[in-house]
Coordinates of C-alpha atoms and ligand atoms in Angstrom, one line a residue:
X1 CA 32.5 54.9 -161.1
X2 CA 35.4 57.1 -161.3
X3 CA 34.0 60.0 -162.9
X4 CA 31.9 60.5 -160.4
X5 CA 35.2 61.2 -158.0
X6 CA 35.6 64.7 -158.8
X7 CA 32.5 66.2 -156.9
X8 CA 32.9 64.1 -153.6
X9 CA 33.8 67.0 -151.5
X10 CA 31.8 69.8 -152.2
X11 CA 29.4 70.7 -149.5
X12 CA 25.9 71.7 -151.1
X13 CA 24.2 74.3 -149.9
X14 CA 20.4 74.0 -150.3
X15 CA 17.1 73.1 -149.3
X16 CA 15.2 69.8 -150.2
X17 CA 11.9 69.5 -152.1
X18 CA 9.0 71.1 -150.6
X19 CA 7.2 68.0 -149.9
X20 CA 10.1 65.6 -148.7
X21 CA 9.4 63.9 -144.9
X22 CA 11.3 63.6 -142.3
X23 CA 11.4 60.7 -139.8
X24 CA 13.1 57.8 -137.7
X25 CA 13.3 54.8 -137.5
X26 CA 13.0 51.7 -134.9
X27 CA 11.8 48.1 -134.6
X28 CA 9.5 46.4 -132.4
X29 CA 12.0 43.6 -130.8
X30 CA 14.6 46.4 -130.1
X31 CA 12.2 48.6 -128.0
X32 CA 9.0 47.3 -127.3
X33 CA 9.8 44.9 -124.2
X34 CA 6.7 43.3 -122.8
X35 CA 7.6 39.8 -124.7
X36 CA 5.1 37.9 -122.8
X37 CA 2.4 40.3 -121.8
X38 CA -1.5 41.0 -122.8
X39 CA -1.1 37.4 -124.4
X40 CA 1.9 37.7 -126.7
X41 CA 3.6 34.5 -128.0
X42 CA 7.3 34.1 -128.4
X43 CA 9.2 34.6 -131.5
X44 CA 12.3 33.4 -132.6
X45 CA 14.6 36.4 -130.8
X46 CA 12.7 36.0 -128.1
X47 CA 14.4 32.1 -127.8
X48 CA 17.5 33.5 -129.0
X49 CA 18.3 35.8 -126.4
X50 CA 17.2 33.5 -123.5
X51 CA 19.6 31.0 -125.1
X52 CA 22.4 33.8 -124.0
X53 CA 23.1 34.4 -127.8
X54 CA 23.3 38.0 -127.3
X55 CA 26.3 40.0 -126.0
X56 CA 26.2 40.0 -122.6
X57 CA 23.3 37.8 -122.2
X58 CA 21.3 40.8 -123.2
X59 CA 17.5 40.4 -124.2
X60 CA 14.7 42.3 -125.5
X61 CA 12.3 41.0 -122.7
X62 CA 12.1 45.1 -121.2
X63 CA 14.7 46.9 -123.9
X64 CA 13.3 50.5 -124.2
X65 CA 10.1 49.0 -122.6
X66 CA 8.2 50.7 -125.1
X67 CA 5.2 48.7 -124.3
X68 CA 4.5 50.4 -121.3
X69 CA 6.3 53.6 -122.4
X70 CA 4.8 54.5 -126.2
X71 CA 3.2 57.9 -125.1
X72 CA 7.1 58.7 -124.4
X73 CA 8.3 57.7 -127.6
X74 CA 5.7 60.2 -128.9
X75 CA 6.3 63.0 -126.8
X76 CA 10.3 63.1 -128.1
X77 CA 8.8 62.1 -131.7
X78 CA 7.0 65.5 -131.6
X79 CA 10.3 67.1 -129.7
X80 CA 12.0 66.1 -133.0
X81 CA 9.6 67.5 -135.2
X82 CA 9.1 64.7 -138.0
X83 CA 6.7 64.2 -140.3
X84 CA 6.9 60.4 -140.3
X85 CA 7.7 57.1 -137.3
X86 CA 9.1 54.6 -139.3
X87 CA 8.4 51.5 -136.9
X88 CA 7.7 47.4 -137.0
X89 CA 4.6 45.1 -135.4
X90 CA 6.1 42.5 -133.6
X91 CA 3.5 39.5 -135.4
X92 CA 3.5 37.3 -132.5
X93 CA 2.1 40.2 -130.7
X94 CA -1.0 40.2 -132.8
X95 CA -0.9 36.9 -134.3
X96 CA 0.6 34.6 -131.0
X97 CA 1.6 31.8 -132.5
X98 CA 1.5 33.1 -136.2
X99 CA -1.5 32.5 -137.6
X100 CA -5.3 34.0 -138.4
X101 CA -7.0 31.9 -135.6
X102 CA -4.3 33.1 -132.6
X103 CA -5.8 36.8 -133.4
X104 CA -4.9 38.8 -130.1
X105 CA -7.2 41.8 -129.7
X106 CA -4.7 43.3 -126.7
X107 CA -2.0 43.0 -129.3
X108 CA -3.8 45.0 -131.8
X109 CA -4.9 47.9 -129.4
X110 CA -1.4 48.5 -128.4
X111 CA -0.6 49.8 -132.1
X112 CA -4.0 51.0 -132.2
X113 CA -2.9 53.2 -129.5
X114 CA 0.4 54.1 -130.8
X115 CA -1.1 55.3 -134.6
X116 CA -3.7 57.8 -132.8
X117 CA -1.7 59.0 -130.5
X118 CA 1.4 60.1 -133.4
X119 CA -1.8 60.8 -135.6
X120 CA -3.1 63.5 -133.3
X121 CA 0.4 65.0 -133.3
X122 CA 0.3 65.3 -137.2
X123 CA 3.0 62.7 -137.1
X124 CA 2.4 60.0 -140.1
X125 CA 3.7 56.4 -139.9
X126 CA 5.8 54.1 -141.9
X127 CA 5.2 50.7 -140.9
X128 CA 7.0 47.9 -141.2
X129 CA 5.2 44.4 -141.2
X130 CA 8.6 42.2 -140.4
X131 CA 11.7 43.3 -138.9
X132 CA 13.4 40.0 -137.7
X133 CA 11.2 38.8 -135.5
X134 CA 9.4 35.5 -136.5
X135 CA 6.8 33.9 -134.1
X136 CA 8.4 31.0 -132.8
X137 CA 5.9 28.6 -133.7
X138 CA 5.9 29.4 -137.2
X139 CA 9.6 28.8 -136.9
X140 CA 9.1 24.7 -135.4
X141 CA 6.8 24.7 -138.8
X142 CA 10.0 25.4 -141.2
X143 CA 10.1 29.7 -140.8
X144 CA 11.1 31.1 -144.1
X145 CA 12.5 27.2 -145.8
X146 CA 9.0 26.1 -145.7
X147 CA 6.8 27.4 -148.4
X148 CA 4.0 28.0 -146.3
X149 CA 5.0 31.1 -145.3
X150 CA 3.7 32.8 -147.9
X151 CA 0.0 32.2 -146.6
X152 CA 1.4 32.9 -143.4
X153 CA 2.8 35.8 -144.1
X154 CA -0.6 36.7 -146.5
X155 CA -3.1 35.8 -144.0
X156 CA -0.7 38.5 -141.5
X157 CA -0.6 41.6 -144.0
X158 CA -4.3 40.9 -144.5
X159 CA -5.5 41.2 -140.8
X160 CA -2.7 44.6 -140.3
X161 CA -4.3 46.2 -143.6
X162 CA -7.8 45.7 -142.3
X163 CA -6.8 46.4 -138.9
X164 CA -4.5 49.5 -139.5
X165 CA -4.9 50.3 -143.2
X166 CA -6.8 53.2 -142.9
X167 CA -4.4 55.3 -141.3
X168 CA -1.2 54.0 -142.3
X169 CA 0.2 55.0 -145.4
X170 CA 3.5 53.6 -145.9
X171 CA 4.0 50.3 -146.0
X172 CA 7.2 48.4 -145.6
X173 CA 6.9 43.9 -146.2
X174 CA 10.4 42.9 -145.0
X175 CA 13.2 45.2 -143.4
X176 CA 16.2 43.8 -144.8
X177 CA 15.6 41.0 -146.8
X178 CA 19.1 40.0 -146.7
X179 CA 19.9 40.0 -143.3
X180 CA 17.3 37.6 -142.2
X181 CA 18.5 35.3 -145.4
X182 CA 22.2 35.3 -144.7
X183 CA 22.2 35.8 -140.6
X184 CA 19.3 34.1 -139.6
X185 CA 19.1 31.3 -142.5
X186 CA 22.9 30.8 -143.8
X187 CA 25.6 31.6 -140.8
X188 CA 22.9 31.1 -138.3
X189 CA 24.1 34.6 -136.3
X190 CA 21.0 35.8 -136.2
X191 CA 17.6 33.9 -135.0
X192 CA 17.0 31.6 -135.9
X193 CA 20.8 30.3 -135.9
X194 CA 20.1 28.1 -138.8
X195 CA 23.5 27.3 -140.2
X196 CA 23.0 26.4 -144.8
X197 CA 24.9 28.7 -146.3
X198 CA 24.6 27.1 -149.4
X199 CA 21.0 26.1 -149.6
X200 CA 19.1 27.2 -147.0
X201 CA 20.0 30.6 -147.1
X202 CA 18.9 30.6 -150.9
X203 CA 15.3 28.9 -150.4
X204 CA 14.8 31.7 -147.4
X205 CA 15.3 34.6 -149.6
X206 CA 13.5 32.8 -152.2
X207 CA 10.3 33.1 -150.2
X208 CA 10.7 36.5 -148.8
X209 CA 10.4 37.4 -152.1
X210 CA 7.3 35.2 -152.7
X211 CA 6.1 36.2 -149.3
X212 CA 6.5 39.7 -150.6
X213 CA 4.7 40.2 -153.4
X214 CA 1.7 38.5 -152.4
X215 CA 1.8 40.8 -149.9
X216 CA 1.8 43.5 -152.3
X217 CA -0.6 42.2 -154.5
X218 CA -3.3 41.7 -151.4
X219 CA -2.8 45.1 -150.9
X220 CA -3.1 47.0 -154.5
X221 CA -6.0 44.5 -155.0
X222 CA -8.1 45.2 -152.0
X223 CA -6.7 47.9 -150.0
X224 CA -5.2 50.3 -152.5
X225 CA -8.5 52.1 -153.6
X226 CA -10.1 52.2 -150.1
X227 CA -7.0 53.4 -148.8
X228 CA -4.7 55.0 -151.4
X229 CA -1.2 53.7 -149.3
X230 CA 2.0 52.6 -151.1
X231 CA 4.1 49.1 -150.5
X232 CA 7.9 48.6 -150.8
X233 CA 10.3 46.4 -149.1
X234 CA 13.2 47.8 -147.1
X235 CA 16.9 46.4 -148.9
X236 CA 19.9 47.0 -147.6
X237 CA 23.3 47.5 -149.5
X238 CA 26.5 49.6 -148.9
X239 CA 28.3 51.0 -151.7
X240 CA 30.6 48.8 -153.3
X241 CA 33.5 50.1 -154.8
X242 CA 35.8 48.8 -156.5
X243 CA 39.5 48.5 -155.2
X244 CA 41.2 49.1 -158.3
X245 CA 40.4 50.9 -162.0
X246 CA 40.8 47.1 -163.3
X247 CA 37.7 46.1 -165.1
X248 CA 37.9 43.0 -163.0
X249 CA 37.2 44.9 -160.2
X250 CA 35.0 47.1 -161.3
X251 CA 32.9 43.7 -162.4
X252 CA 33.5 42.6 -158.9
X253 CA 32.1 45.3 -157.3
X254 CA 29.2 45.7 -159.6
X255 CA 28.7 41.4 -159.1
X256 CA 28.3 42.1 -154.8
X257 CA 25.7 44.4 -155.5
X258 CA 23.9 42.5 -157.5
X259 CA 24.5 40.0 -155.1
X260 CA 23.0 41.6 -152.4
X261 CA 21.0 44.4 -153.2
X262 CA 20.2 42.5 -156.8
X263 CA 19.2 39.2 -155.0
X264 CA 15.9 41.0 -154.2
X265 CA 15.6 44.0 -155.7
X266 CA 16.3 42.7 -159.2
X267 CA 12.9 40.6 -159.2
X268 CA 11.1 43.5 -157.7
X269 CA 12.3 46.6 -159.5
X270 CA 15.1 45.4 -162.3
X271 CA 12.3 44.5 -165.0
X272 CA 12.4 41.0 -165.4
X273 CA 10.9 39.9 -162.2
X274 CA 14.4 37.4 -162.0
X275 CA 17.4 36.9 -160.1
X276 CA 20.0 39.3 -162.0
X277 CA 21.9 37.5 -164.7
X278 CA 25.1 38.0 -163.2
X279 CA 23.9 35.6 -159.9
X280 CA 22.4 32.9 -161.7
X281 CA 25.1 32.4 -164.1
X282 CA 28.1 32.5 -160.7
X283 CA 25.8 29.9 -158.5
X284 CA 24.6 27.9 -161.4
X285 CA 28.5 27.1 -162.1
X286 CA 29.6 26.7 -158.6
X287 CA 26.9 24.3 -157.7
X288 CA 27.6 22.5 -161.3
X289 CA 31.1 22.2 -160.3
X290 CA 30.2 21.2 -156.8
X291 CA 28.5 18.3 -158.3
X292 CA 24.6 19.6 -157.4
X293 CA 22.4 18.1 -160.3
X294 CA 21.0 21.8 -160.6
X295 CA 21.4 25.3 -159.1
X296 CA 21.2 26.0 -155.5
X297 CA 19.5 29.1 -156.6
X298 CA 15.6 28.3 -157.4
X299 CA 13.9 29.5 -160.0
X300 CA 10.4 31.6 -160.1
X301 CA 7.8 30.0 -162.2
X302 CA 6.7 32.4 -165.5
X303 CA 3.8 33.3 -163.5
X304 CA 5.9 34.4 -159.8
X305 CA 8.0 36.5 -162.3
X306 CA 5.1 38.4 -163.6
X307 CA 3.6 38.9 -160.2
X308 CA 7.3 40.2 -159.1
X309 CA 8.4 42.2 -161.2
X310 CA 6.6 45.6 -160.2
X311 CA 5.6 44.6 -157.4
X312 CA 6.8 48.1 -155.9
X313 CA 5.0 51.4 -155.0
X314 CA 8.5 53.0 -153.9
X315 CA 11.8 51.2 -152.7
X316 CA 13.4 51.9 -148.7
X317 CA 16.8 52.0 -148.9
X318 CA 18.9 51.0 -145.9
X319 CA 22.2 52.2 -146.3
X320 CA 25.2 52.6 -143.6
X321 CA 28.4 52.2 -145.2
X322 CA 30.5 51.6 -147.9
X323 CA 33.3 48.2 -149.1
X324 CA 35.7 48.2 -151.7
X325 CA 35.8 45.2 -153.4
X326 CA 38.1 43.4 -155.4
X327 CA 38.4 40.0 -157.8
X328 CA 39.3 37.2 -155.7
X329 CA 39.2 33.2 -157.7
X330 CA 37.4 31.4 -154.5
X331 CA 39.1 27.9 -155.0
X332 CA 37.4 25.7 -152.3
X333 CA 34.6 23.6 -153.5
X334 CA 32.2 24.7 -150.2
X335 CA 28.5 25.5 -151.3
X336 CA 28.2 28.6 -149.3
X337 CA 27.0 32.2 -150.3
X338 CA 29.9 34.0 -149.8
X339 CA 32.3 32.0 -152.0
X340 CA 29.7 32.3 -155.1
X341 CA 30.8 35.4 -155.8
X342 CA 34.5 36.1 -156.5
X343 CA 35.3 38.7 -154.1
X344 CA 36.8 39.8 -151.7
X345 CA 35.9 42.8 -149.5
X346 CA 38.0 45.3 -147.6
X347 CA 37.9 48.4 -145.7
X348 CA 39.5 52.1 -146.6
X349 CA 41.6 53.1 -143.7
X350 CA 40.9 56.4 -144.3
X351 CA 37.1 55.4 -143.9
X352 CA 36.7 56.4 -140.2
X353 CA 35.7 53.2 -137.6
X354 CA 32.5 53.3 -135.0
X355 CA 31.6 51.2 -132.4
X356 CA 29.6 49.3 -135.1
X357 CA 32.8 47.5 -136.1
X358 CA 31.0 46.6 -139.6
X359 CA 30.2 50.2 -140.1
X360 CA 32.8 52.7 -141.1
X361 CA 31.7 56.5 -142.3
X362 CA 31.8 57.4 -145.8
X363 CA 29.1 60.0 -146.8
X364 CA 29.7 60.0 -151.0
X365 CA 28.5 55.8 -150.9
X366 CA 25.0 57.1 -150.1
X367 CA 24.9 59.3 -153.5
X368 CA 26.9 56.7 -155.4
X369 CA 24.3 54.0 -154.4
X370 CA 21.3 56.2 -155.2
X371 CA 22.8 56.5 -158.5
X372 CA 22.8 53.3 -159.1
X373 CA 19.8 52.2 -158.7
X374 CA 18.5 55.1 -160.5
X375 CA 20.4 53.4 -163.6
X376 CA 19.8 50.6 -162.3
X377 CA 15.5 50.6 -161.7
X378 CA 14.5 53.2 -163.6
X379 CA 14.4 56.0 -161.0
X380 CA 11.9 54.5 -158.6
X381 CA 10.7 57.1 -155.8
X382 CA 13.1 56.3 -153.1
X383 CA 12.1 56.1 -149.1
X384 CA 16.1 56.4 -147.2
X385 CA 14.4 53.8 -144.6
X386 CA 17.6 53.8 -142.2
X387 CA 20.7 55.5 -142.4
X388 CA 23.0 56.5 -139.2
X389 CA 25.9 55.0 -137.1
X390 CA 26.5 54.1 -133.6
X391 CA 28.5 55.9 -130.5
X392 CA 29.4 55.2 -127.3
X393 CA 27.1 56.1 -124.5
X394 CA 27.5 60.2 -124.5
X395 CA 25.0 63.0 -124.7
X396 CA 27.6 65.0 -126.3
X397 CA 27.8 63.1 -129.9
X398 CA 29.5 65.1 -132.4
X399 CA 30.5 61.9 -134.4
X400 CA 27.0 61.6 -135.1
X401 CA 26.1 65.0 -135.9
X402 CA 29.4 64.6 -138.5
X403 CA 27.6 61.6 -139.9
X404 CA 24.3 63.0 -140.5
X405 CA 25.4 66.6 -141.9
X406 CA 27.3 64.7 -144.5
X407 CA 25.3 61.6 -145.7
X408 CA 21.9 63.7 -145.6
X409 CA 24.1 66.1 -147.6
X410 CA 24.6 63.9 -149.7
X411 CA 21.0 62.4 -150.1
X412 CA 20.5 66.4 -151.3
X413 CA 23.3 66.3 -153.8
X414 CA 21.6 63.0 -155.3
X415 CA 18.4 64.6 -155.9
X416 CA 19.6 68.3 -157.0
X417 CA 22.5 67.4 -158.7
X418 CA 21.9 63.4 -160.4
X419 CA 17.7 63.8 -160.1
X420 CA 17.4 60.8 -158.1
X421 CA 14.0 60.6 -157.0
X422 CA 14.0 60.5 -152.9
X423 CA 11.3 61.2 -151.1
X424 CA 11.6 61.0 -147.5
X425 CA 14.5 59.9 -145.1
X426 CA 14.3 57.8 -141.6
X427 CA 17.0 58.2 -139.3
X428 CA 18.1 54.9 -137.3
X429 CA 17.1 55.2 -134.6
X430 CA 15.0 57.6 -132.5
X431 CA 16.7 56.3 -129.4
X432 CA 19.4 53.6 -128.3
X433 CA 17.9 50.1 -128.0
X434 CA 18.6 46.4 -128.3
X435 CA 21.3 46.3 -131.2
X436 CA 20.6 42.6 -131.8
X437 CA 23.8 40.2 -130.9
X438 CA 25.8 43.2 -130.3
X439 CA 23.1 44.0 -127.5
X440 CA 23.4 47.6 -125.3
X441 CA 26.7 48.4 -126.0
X442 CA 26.0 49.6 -129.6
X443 CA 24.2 53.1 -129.5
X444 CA 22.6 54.5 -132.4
X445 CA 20.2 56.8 -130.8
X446 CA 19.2 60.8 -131.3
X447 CA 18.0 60.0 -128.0
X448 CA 19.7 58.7 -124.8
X449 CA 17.8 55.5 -122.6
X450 CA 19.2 54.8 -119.7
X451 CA 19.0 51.2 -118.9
X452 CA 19.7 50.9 -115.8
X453 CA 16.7 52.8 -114.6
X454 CA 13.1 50.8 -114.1
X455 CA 12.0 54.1 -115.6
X456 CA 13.8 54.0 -118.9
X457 CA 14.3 57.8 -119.4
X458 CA 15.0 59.2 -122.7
X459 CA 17.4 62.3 -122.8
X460 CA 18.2 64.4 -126.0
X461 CA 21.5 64.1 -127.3
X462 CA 23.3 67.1 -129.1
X463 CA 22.7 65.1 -132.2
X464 CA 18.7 65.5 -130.9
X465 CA 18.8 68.4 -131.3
X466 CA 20.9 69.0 -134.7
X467 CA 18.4 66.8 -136.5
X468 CA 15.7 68.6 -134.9
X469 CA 17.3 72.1 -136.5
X470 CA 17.7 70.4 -139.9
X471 CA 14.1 69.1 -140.2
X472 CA 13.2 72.5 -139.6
X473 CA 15.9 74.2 -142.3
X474 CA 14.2 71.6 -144.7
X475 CA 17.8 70.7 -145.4
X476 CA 21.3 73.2 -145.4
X477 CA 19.9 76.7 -146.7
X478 CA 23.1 79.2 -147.0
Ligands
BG6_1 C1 20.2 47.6 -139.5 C2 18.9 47.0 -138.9 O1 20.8 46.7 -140.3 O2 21.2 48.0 -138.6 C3 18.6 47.7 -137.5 O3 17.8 47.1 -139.7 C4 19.9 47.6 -136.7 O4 17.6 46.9 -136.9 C5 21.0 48.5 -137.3 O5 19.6 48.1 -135.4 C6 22.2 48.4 -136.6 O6 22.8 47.2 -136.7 P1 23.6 46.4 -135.5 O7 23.8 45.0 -136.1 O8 24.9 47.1 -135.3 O9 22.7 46.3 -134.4

């Protein structure tokens, strides 16, 4: 880790690879509104927010009201100038209450709509089959603990490859894999608030795994030749770094990634098709010592490991931030996710604050990261699926402008300088929208919405248009 300290600060003058693509990203619950209309059925943020859940009782019922709005979205797409949308179907929009037989041909046109509409602006699409937002009644069947949802989530993928395969390309199962396990499954702050974050949250990630590599499977065995597309699944990990030079920390920070970004990722890409080493041997002990009869980690059969490991045609990185990490001995005997690993995690001071308050800036975590899964996965092509940080509500955003000249820099000095293998990069987000629990007041957007307006107008910010000059400059030519 260390040697890697002496270039940090160098800015690197060039120009990415001919062929990299630009884009940005959003999500369906965050912009798309319309949560009952044209025969959608609920889905589990939709109960969430009407619960009051979200900061100030916000909900995605209008948000961006994208719905009604798209040929906006891809009027300031093309204002931008990128190559690619990176965006999510809302499932209960095509499939209302989850499954093949709810098929909902409104649900389906609205995309249809969106795809031709980007596609006759020469703007491709990266599309994202889940980001968050379960149907509800799929939920009242067990959600991501039940095991059906596999051929739920199969029998999905199926009808969105016939019904879109032929002009999307990219492919995304899951956006952050861990987020749904560990918010929505362990500490139950995300929907669907389930609270097991010793068990539960394990068996949820357990079959978004499953769930993706069927997925992935359907597609390379009867969509990949008709088509020619690529699968992945978005992950998302900081860098970790460790506190200290002590080896123990240095374990400890290479232990949370494997925790995190390894809880997924090693299965898919780390060769074995597994859980990394490391994690079953810390939850194995702690649930022996808690007095579980075995693991609260399941295992894949021979055959799941086969079918996972590989299951990749590229891997979307969602990356923000960075933690240092050090060696903490967790004493209390409570079965929970956190405590399995032995660490603590803390913030650099120097590490400049946003209004994300789990977000501070530190551009070098983005190369550091790419580097290690590099080592780690055998230098798999690498989509950046979200990168970015959040301001308050201003068109004049310098903070944001500082962010993105110095991660994408970064990104650049990962593939010129280490050869990582990157081939595109999605900004989050295109424009402010629902920021989940944290609601309006989080702003992450190149482009302004005003929300207080029926109309929902989108206004550039200067960050609009510095991303806009740097898709052009493929990159930061001298
Ligand atoms: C990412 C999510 O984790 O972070 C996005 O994939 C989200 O959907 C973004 O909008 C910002 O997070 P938050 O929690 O501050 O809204």
């Amino acid at each position: 880790y260390r040697a890697y300290a002496q270039d940090r600060d160098e800015f690197y003058y060039g120009k990415f690879p001919d062929h990299f693509e630009w884009g940005v990203a959003t999500s369906a619950y965050q912009i798309e509104g319309g949560w009952n209309e044209d025969g959608k059925g609920p889905s589990i943020w939709d109960k969430f927010a009407h619960k009051g859940r979200l900061l100030g009782k916000a909900t995605g019922d209008v948000t961006c009201d994208s719905y009604h709005l798209y040929k906006e979205d891809v009027r300031i797409l093309s204002e931008l100038g990128v190559n690619f949308y990176h965006l999510s179907l809302s499932w209960s929009r095509i499939l209302p209450d989850g499954t093949a037989g709810s098929y909902n041909q409104k649900g389906v046109d609205y995309y249809n709509n969106i795809i031709n509409a980007l596609l006759a602006r020469n703007i491709t699409l990266m599309v994202a089959l889940y980001h968050w937002d379960l149907p509800q009644a799929l939920e009242d069947k067990g959600g991501f603990r039940s095991d059906l949802i596999v051929d739920w989530f199969e029998d999905y993928a199926r009808i969105c490859f016939e019904q879109f395969g032929d002009r999307v390309k990219l492919w995304l199962t899951f956006n952050e894999a861990y987020v749904i396990s560990f918010f929505g499954y362990g500490v139950g702050e995300h929907a669907p608030g389930v609270r097991d974050p010793g068990v539960g949250v394990y068996k949820a990630a357990h079959n978004i795994i499953r769930s993706h590599t069927r997925a992935y499977h359907l597609y390379t065995n009867h969509f990949k030749e008709k088509y020619g597309g690529s699968v992945s699944i978005a992950l998302d990990i900081e860098w970790k770094e460790p506190l200290t030079d002590s080896e123990e920390d240095y374990l400890a920070a290479n232990r949370a990634i494997q925790f995190k970004l390894g809880w997924f990722g090693n299965a898919i890409f780390g060769g074995s098709g597994d859980y990394p080493e490391v994690m079953k041997h810390y939850v194995a002990e702690k649930s022996r010592r808690q007095g579980f009869s075995s693991s609260r980690l399941p295992e894949f059969t021979e055959e799941e490991k086969k079918l996972n490991n590989g299951a990749f045609d590229y891997l979307g990185l969602n990356h923000y931030t960075t933690h240092l990490v050090t060696h903490s001995n967790t004493t209390t005997m409570r079965p929970h996710y956190e405590d399995d690993q032995d660490i603590e995690i803390l913030n650099d001071p120097c590490w400049a604050p946003c209004k994300a308050d789990w977000l501070r800036v530190n551009p070098w975590g983005i190369r550091y990261i790419l580097r290690w899964i590099k080592e780690h996965y055998g230098n798999p092509p690498i989509y950046i699926t979200e990168n970015g940080r959040a301001t308050n509500d201003s068109l004049e955003d310098w903070d944001r402008i500082y962010y993105y000249q110095y991660y994408i820099n970064e990104v650049l000095k990962a593939i010129r300088l280490d050869n990582v293998d990157v081939r595109g990069y999605s900004a989050w987000s295109l424009m402010d929208n629902l920021e989940w629990t944290n609601g309006f007041d989080e702003r992450f957007g190149f482009y302004h919405v005003d929300f207080n307006s029926s109309k929902r107008p989108r206004r550039p910010k200067q960050s609009a248009y510095f991303y806009r000059e740097l898709i052009s400059n493929n990159g930061f030519p001298r």
